[in-house]
mmCIF file of C-alpha atoms and ligand atoms in Angstrom:
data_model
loop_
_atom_site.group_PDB
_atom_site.id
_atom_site.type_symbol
_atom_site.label_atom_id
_atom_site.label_comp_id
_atom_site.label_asym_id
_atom_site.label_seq_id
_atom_site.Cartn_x
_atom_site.Cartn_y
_atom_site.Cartn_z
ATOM 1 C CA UNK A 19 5.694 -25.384 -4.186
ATOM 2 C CA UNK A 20 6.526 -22.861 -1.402
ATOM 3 C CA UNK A 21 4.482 -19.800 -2.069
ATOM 4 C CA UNK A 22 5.999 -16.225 -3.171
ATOM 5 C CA UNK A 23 6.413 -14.045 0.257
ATOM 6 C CA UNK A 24 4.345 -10.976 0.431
ATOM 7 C CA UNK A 25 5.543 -9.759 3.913
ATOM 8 C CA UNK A 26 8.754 -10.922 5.310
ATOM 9 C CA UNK A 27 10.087 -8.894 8.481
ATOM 10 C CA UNK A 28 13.408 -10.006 10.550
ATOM 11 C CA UNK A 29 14.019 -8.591 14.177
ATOM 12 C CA UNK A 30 11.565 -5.943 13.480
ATOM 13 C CA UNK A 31 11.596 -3.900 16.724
ATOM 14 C CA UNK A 32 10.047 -0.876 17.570
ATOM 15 C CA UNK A 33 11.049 1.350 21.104
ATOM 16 C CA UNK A 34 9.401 3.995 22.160
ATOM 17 C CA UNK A 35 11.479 5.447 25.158
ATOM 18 C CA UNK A 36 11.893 2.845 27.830
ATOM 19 C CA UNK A 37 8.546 0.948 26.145
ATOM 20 C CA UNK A 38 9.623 -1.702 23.445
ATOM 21 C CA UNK A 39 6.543 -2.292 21.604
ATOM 22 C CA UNK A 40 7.231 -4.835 19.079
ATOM 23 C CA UNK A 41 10.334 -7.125 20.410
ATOM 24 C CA UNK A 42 12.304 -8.658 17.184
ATOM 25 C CA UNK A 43 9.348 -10.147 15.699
ATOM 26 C CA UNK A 44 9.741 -12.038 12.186
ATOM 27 C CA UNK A 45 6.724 -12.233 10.280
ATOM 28 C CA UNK A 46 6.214 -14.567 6.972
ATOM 29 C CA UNK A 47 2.770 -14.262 5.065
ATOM 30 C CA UNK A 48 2.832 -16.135 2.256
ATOM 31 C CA UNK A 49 0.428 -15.171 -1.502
ATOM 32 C CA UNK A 50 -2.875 -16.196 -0.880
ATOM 33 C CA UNK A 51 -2.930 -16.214 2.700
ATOM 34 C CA UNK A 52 -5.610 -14.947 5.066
ATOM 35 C CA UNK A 53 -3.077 -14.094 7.820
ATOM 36 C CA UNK A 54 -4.775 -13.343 11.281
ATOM 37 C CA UNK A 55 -2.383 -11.149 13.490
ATOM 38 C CA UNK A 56 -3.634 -11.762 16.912
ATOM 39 C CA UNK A 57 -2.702 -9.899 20.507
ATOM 40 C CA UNK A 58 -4.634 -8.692 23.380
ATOM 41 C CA UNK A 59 -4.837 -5.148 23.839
ATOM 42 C CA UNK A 60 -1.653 -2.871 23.819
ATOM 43 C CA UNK A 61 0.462 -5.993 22.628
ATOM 44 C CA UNK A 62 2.049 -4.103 19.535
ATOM 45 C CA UNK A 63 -0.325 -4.702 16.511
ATOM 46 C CA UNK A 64 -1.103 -1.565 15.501
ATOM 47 C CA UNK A 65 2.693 -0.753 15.896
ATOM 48 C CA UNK A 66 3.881 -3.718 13.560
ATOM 49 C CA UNK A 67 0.724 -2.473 10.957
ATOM 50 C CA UNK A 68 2.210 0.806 10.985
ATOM 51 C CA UNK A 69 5.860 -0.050 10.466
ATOM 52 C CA UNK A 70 4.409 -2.288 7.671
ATOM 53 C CA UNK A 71 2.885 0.467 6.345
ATOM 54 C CA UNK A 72 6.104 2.969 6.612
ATOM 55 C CA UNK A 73 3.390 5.210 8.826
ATOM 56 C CA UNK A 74 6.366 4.500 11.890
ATOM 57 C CA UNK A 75 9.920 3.400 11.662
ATOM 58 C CA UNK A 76 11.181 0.844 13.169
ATOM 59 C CA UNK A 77 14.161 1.065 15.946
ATOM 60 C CA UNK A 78 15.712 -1.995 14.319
ATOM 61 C CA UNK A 79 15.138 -5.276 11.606
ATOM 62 C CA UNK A 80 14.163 -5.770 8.350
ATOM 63 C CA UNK A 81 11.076 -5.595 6.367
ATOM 64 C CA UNK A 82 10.180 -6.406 3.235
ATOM 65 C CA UNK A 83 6.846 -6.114 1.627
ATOM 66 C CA UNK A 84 6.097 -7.149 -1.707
ATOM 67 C CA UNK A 85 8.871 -8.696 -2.184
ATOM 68 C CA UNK A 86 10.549 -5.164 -2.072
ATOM 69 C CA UNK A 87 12.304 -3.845 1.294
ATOM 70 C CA UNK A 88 10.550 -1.320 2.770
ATOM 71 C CA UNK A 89 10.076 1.748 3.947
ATOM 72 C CA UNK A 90 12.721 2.166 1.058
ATOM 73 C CA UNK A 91 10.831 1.156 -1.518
ATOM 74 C CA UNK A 92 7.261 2.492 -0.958
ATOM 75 C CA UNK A 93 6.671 4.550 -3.901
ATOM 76 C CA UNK A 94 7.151 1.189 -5.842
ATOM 77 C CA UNK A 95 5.165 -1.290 -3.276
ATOM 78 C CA UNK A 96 2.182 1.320 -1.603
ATOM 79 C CA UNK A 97 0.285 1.539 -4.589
ATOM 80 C CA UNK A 98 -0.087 -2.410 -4.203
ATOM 81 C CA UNK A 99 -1.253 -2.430 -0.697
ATOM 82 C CA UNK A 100 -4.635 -1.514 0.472
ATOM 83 C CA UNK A 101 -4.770 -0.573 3.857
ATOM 84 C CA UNK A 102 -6.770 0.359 7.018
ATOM 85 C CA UNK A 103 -5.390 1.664 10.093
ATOM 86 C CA UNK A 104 -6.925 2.673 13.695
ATOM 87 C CA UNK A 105 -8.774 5.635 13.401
ATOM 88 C CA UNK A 106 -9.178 6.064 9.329
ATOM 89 C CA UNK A 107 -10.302 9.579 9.420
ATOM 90 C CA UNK A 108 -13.060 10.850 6.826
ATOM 91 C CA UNK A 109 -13.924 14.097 6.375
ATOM 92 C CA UNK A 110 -18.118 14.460 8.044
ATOM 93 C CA UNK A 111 -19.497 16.634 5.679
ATOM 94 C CA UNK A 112 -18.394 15.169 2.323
ATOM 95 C CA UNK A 113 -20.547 11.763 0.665
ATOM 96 C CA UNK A 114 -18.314 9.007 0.962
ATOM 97 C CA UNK A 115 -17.883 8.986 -2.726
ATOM 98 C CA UNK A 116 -15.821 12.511 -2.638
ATOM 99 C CA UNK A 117 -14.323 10.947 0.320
ATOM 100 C CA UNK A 118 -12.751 8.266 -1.578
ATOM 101 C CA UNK A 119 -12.089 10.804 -4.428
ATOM 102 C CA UNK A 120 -9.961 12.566 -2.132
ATOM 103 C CA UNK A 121 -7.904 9.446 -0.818
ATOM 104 C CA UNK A 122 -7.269 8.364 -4.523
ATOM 105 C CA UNK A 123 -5.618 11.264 -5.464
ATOM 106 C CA UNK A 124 -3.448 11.748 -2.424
ATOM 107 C CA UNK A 125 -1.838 8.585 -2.050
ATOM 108 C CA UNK A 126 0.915 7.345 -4.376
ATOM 109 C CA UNK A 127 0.210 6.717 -7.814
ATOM 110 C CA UNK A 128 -3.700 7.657 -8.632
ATOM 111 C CA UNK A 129 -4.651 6.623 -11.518
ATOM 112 C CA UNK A 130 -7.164 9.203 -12.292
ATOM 113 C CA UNK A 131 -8.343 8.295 -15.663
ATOM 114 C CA UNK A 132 -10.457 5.207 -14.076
ATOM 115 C CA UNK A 133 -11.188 6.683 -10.442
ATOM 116 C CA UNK A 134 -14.907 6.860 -11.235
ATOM 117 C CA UNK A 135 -15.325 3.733 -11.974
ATOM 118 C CA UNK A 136 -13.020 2.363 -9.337
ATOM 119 C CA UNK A 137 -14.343 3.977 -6.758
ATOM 120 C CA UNK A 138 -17.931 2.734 -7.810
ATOM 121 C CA UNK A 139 -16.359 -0.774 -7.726
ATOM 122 C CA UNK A 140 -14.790 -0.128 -4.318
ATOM 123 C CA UNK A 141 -18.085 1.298 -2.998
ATOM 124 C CA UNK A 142 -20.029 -1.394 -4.678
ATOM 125 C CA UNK A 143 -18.056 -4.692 -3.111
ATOM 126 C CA UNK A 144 -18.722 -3.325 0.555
ATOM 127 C CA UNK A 145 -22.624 -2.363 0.105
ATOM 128 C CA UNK A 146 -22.430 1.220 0.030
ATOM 129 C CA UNK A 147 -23.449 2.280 -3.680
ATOM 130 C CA UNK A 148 -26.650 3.138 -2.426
ATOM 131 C CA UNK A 149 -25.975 5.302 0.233
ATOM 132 C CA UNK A 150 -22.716 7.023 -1.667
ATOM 133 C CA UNK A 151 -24.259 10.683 -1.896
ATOM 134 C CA UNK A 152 -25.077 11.170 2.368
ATOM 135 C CA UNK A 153 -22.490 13.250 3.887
ATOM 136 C CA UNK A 154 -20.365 10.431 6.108
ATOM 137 C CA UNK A 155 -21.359 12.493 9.031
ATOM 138 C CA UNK A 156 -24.756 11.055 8.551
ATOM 139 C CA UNK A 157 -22.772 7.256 8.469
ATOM 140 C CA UNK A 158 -23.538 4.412 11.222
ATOM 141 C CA UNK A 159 -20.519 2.768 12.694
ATOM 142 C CA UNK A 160 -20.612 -0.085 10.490
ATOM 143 C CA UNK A 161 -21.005 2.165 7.394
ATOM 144 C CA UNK A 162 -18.141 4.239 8.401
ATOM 145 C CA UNK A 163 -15.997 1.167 8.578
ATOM 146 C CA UNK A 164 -17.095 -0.036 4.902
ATOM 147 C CA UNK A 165 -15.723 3.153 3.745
ATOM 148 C CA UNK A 166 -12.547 2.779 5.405
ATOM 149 C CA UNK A 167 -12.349 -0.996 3.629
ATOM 150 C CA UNK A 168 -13.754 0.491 0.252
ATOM 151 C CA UNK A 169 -10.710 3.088 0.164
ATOM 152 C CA UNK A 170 -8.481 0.050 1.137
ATOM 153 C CA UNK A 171 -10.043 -1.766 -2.322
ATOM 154 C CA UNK A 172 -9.749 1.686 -4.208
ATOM 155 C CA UNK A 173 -6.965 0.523 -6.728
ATOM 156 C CA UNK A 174 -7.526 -3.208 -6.928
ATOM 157 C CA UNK A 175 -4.383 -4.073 -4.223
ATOM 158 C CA UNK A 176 -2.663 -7.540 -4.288
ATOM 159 C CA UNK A 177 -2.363 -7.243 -0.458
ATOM 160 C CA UNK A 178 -4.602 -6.033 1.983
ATOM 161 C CA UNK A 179 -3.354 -4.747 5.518
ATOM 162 C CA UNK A 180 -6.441 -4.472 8.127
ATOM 163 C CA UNK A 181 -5.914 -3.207 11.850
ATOM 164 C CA UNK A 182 -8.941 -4.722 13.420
ATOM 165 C CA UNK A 183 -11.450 -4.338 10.717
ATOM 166 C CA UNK A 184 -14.651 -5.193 12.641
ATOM 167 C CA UNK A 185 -14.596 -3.444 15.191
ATOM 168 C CA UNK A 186 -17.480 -1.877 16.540
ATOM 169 C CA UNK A 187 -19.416 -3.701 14.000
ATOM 170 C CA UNK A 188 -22.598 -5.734 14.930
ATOM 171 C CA UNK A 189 -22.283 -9.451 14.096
ATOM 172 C CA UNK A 190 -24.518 -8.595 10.792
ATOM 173 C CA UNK A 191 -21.802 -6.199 9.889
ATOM 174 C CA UNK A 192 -18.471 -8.821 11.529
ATOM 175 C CA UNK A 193 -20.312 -11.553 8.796
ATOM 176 C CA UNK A 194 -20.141 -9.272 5.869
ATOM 177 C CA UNK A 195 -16.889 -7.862 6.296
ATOM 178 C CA UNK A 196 -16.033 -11.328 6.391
ATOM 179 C CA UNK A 197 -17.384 -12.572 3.445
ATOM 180 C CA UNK A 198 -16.202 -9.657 2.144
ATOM 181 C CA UNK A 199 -12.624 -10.677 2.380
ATOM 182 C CA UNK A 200 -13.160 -14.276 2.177
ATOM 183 C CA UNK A 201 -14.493 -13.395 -1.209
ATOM 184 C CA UNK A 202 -11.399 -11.043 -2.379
ATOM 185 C CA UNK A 203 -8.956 -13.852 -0.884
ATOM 186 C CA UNK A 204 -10.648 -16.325 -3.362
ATOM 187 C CA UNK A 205 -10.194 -13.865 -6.455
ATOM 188 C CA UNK A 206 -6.338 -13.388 -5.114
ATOM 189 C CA UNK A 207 -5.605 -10.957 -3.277
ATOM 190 C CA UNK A 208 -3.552 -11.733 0.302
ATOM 191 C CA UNK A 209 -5.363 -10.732 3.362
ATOM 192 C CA UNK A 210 -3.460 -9.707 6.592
ATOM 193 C CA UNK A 211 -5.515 -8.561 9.559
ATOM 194 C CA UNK A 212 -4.877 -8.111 12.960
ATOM 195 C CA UNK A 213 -7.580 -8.791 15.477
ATOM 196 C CA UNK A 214 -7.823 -9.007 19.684
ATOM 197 C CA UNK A 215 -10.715 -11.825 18.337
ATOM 198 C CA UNK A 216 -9.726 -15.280 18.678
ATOM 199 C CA UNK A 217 -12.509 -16.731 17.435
ATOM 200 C CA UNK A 218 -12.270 -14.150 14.501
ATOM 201 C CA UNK A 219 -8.811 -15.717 13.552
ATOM 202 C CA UNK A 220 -10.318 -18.909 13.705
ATOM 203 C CA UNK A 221 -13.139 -18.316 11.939
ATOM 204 C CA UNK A 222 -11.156 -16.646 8.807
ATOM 205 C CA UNK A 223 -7.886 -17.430 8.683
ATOM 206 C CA UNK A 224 -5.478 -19.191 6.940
ATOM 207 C CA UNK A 225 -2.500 -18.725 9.056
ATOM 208 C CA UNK A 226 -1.516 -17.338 12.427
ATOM 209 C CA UNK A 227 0.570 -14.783 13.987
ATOM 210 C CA UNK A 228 0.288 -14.534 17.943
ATOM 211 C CA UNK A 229 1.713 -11.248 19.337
ATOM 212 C CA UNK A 230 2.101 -11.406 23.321
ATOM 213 C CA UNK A 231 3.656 -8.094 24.506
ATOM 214 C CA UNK A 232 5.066 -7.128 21.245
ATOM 215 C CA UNK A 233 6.870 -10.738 20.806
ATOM 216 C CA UNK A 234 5.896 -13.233 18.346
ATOM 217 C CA UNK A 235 4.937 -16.432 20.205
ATOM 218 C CA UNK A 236 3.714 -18.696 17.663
ATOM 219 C CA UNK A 237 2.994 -18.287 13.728
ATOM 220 C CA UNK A 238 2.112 -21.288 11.678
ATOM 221 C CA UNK A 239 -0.718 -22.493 9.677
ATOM 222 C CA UNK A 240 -3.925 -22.778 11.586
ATOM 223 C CA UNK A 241 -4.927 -26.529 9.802
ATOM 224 C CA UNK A 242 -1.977 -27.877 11.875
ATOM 225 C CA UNK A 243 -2.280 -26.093 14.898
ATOM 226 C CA UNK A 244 -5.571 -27.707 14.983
ATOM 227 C CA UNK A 245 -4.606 -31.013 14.207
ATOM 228 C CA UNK A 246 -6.233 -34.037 15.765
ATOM 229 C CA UNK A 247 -4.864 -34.931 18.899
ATOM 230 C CA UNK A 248 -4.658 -38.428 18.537
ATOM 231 C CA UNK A 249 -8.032 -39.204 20.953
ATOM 232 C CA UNK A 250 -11.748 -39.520 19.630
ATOM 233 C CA UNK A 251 -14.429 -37.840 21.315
ATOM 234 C CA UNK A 252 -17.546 -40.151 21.399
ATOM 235 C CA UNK A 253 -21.422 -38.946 22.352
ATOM 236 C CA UNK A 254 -23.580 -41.822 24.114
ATOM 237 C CA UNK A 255 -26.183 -42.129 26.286
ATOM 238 C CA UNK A 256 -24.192 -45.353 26.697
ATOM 239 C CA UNK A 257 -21.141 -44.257 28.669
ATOM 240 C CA UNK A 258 -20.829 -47.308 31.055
ATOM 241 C CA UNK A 259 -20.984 -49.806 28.340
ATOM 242 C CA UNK A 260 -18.384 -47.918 26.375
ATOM 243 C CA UNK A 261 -16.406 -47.935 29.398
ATOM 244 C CA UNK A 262 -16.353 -51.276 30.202
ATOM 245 C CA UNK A 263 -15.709 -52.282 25.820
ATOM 246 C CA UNK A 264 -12.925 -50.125 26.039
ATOM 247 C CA UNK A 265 -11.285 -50.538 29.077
ATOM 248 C CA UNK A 266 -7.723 -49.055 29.270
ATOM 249 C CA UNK A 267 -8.381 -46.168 26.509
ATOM 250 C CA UNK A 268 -10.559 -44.169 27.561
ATOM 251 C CA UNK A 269 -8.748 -40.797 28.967
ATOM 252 C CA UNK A 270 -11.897 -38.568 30.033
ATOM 253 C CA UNK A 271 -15.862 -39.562 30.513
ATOM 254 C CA UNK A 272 -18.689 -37.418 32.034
ATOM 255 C CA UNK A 273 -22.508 -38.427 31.861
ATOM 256 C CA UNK A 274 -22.448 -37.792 28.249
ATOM 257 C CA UNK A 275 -19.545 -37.777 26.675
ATOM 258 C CA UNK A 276 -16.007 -39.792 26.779
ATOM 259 C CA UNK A 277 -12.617 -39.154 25.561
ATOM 260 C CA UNK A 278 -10.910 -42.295 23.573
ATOM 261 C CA UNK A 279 -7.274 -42.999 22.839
ATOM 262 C CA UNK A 280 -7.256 -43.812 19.249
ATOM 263 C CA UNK A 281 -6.357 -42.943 15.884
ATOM 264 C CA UNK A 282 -8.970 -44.562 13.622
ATOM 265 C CA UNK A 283 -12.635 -43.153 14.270
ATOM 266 C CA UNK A 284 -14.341 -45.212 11.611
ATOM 267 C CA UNK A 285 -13.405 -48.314 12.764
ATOM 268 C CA UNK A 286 -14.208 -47.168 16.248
ATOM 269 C CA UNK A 287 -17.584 -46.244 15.485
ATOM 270 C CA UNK A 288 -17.979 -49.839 13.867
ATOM 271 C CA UNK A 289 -16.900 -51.271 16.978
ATOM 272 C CA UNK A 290 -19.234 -49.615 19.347
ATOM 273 C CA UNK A 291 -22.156 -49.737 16.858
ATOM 274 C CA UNK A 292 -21.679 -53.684 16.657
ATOM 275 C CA UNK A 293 -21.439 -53.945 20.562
ATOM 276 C CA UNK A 294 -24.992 -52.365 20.532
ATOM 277 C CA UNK A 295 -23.691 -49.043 21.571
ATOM 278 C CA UNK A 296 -26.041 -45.787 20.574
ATOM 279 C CA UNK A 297 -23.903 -43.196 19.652
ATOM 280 C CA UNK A 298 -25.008 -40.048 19.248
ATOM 281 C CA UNK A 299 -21.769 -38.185 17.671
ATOM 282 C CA UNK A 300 -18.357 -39.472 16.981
ATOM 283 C CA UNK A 301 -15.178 -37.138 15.827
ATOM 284 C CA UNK A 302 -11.552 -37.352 16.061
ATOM 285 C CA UNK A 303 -10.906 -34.281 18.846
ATOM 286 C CA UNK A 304 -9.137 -31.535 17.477
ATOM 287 C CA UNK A 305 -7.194 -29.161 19.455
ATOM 288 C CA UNK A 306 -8.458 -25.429 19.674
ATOM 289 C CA UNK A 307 -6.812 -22.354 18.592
ATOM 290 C CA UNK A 308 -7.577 -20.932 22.338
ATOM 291 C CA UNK A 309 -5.453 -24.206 23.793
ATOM 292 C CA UNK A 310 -2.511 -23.856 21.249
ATOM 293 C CA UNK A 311 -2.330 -20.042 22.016
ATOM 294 C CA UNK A 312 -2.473 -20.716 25.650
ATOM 295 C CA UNK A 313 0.313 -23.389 25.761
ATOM 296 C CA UNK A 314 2.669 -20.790 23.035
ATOM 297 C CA UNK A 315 2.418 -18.222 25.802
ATOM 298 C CA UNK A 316 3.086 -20.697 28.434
ATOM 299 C CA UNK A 317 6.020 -21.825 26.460
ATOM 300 C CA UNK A 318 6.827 -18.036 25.760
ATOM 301 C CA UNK A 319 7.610 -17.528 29.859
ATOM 302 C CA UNK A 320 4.865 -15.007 29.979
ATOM 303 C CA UNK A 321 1.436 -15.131 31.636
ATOM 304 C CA UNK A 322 -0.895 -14.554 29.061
ATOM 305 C CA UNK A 323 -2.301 -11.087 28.171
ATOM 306 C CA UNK A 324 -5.720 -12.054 28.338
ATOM 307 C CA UNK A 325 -7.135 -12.676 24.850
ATOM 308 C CA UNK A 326 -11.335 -13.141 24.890
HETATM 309 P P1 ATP B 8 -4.686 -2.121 20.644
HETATM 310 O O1 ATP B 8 -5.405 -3.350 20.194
HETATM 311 O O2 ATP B 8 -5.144 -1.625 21.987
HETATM 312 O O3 ATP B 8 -4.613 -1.040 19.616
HETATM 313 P P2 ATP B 8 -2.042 -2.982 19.949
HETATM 314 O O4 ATP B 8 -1.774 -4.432 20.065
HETATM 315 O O5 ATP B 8 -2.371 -2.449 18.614
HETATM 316 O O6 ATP B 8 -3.187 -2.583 20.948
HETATM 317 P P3 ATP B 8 -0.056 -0.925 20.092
HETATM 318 O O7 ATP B 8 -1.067 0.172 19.894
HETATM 319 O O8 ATP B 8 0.850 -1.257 18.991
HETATM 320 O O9 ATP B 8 -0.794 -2.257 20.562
HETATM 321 O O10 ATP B 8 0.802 -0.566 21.395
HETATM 322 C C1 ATP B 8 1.857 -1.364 21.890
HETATM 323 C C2 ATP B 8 2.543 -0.649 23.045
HETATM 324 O O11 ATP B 8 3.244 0.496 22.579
HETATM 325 C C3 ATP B 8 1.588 -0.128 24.120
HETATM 326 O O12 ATP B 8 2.219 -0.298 25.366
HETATM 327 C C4 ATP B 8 1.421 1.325 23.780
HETATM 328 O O13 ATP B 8 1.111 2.064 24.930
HETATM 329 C C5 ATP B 8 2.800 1.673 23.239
HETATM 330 N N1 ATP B 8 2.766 2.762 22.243
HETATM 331 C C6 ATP B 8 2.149 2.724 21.038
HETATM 332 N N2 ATP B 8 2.331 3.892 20.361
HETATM 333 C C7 ATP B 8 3.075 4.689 21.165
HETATM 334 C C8 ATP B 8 3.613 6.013 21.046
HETATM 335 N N3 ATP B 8 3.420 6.747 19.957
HETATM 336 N N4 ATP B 8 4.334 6.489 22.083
HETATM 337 C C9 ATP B 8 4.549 5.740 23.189
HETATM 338 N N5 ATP B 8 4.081 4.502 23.357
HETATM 339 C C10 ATP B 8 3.355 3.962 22.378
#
């Protein structure tokens, strides 16, 4: 059953002057998705959030969100979307309670008969009930960006929309955020973040986007990106032995470690257990997200932007 689209761009571009930004890109995340967005620096992520968001409008293309085209319809399909955006601003002096206060009631469609206890849930899912009273002034890095993601929760959305959500967080504060949203993901809600991180992507996500100077190189589901290559990677003190069993498959070998031309690992292990052979580890190799982004850029005519 294909699942119901919660964002669906076509030939979204975005110019500014002479600069094109974000290049035709068509986007598809899919209900239930953790979506990972990834680009190296000044590659057009923030640009696509933003159009997303209706906070910029696009030169040209098609966007729907929520099933509902957009910016057109954002009275109808903002309420639904939680978002956090470079720079969410907070105002120093106020607790980040009355902070959140404020946010509820400005954006569309505040519900304010069940703010308090909304924004209580909000503060409670990212750790920050206890500190809720301290002017945000007074906030750590890591506690400013909980805030952000607890006005993104505020009224319960069906999709989240995060422009690098850890950043500047230590890797305490990277694993809770990501637990965070592995958790909400779980109960339902769609999670679309864009990160300069590849290991963050791989870590989290579903599905993937790769933006390489504001052109959509690759997007497709990360289990088959990383599907096995077709070669097993064996661990042996053994190597020469295992050489000499399986002469004619093996692709790659180093002191410790050889690279095997087969599809069935069990039955290799078997074999090379029988023949007396100690291994120490035995997988089918898998490729990484780093070497299918890599070749997509190759493919893409572009030398790559540099991704960590
Ligand atoms: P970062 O991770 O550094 O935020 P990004 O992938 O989010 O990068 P964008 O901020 O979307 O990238 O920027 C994409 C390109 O568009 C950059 O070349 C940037 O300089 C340019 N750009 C973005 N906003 C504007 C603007 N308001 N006016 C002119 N150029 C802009």
């Amino acid at each position: 059953m294909t699942r119901e689209s919660v964002i669906a761009t076509a030939g979204l571009t975005k110019r500014f002057g002479r600069i094109t930004a974000v290049d035709s890109v068509d986007l598809d995340v899919r209900e239930g998705d953790v979506y990972g967005f990834l680009g190296a620096n000044g590659s057009g992520k923030t640009t696509t959030v933003r159009m997303l968001l209706g906070l910029v409008l696009a030169t040209s293309g098609q966007m729907e969100v929520l099933g509902q085209p957009m910016p057109s319809n954002w009275r109808d399909v903002l309420p639904r979307v939680g978002a956090m955006v470079e720079g969410s601003a907070a105002y120093p002096h106020l607790s980040g309670r009355r902070n959140l206060a404020l946010i509820d009631a400005a954006g569309p469609g505040g519900q304010r008969a069940d703010r308090k206890s909304r924004i209580a849930e909000a503060l409670e899912r990212v750790g920050l009930l206890a500190v809720d009273d301290r002017p945000v002034r007074a906030y750590s890095l890591g506690m400013r960006q909980r805030l952000g993601l607890a006005g993104a929760l505020l009224r319960r959305p069906r999709l989240l929309v995060l422009d690098e959500p850890t950043n500047g967080l230590d890797p305490q504060g990277i694993q809770e955020i990501r637990k965070l949203l592995l958790d909400l993901n779980r109960t339902g809600t769609t999670v679309f973040l864009s990160s300069h991180l590849l290991t963050e992507i791989e870590q989290m996500c579903s599905r993937v986007g790769v933006l390489e100077r504001g052109r959509l190189v690759l997007q497709a589901e990360l289990a088959d990106l990383r599907r096995a290559t077709g070669r097993v990677e064996v661990r042996t003190p053994d190597v020469d032995l295992v050489r000499t069993l399986l002469d004619g498959v093996v692709e790659e070998y180093d002191a410790t470690r050889l690279l095997v031309r087969e599809s069935d690992p069990a039955g290799l292990n078997a074999r090379l257990v029988r023949a007396g052979v100690r291994v120490t580890a035995l997988a089918a190799e898998q490729r990484s997200l780093e070497d299918v982004v890599l070749e997509a850029a190759a493919a893409s005519g572009d030398r790559f932007g540099g991704i960590p």
